[in-house]
Amino acid sequence: MLALPEVETIRRDLDRELSSLRIKSVELLEIGLAKRSGGKKKFVGRLEKAKITGVRRRGLYLMMGLDTGEVLVIHLGAGGQLRRHANRDEIEPNTVVSLTFTKKGQLRLLDQAGDVECIVVRADKLTQTIPELEIMGIDPLDQPVPWRMFGQIVLAQEAKLKAVLTDDRVIVGLGELYSDEILFAAGLRYDRTPNSLGPQELRRLHRAMVEILHDAVKHRGCTLEGSYYVDVHGVPGGYAEYINVFKQSGRNGRPCPRCHRAIQKYRYRRRWTYYCEQCQI
Ligand SMILES: [Zn+2]
């Protein structure tokens, strides 16, 4: 699954590149994708001739506003890619939708892992059509969250810290990688319970979250081996070299940058959590 910094990187590019472009034609190559928009004919008809007014984001959902009062909502899942192309470029395998604009080429949606969603929705029916949009936690890249408010939200949780950070209903879209990096930067173990945290620790956790998310956007997201993430021009994200703990255990991993001991991994809630035994307490 792409995380918040990757989706925000894509959103910023799309907003800059597509705002005020008009869709001339739509090619739908994966019929099943149109199911939630009323079938292929409706999907195409609702998009053709529409002008894109801007690209916003709600959690990991990209929302392309249209001048028809509708919204094209896209969730990229783990293997979705949105790519700018010239009209004459060869269609790559796994391309599921191609939008041709009246000028400035195309936008193509690729689905490399079979988990992309793409829905045309009336703007006033968003949460009725996509109920997932309603159950979302705080989004620090969309709206700054003061640390006191962040502290209250975290303290209200009973699960352990790693589970709190990866819960989209608490904080949206951090995923495994950014959660592990945030806990390392804050010096906190994955299995701490929120009610054991003092004010200084909550402050550190808040600062680590904000800094890491903004750093990751600055480096245009993270593309690890085996990840499908690329930006709209096909360029991988550059954050991988700034990773401290995630997937750094074992022989090929980098040691902890603070204490130079090997990074540990622990199987927690069916996923690996990476941390430094020495520096995270
Ligand atoms: Zn360490």
Short mmCIF file of C-alpha atoms in Angstrom, two decimals, residues 44 98 120 124 127 150 165 195 225:
data_model
loop_
_atom_site.label_atom_id
_atom_site.label_comp_id
_atom_site.label_asym_id
_atom_site.label_seq_id
_atom_site.Cartn_x
_atom_site.Cartn_y
_atom_site.Cartn_z
CA VAL A 44 -16.77 7.12 -19.95
CA SER A 98 -6.29 6.37 -20.18
CA VAL A 120 -16.81 8.73 -10.63
CA ASP A 124 -22.57 15.76 -2.91
CA THR A 127 -19.46 9.65 1.57
CA PHE A 150 -2.24 14.81 18.93
CA LEU A 165 0.35 4.47 14.34
CA ASN A 195 -0.90 5.64 28.82
CA GLU A 225 12.79 -2.93 -3.79
#
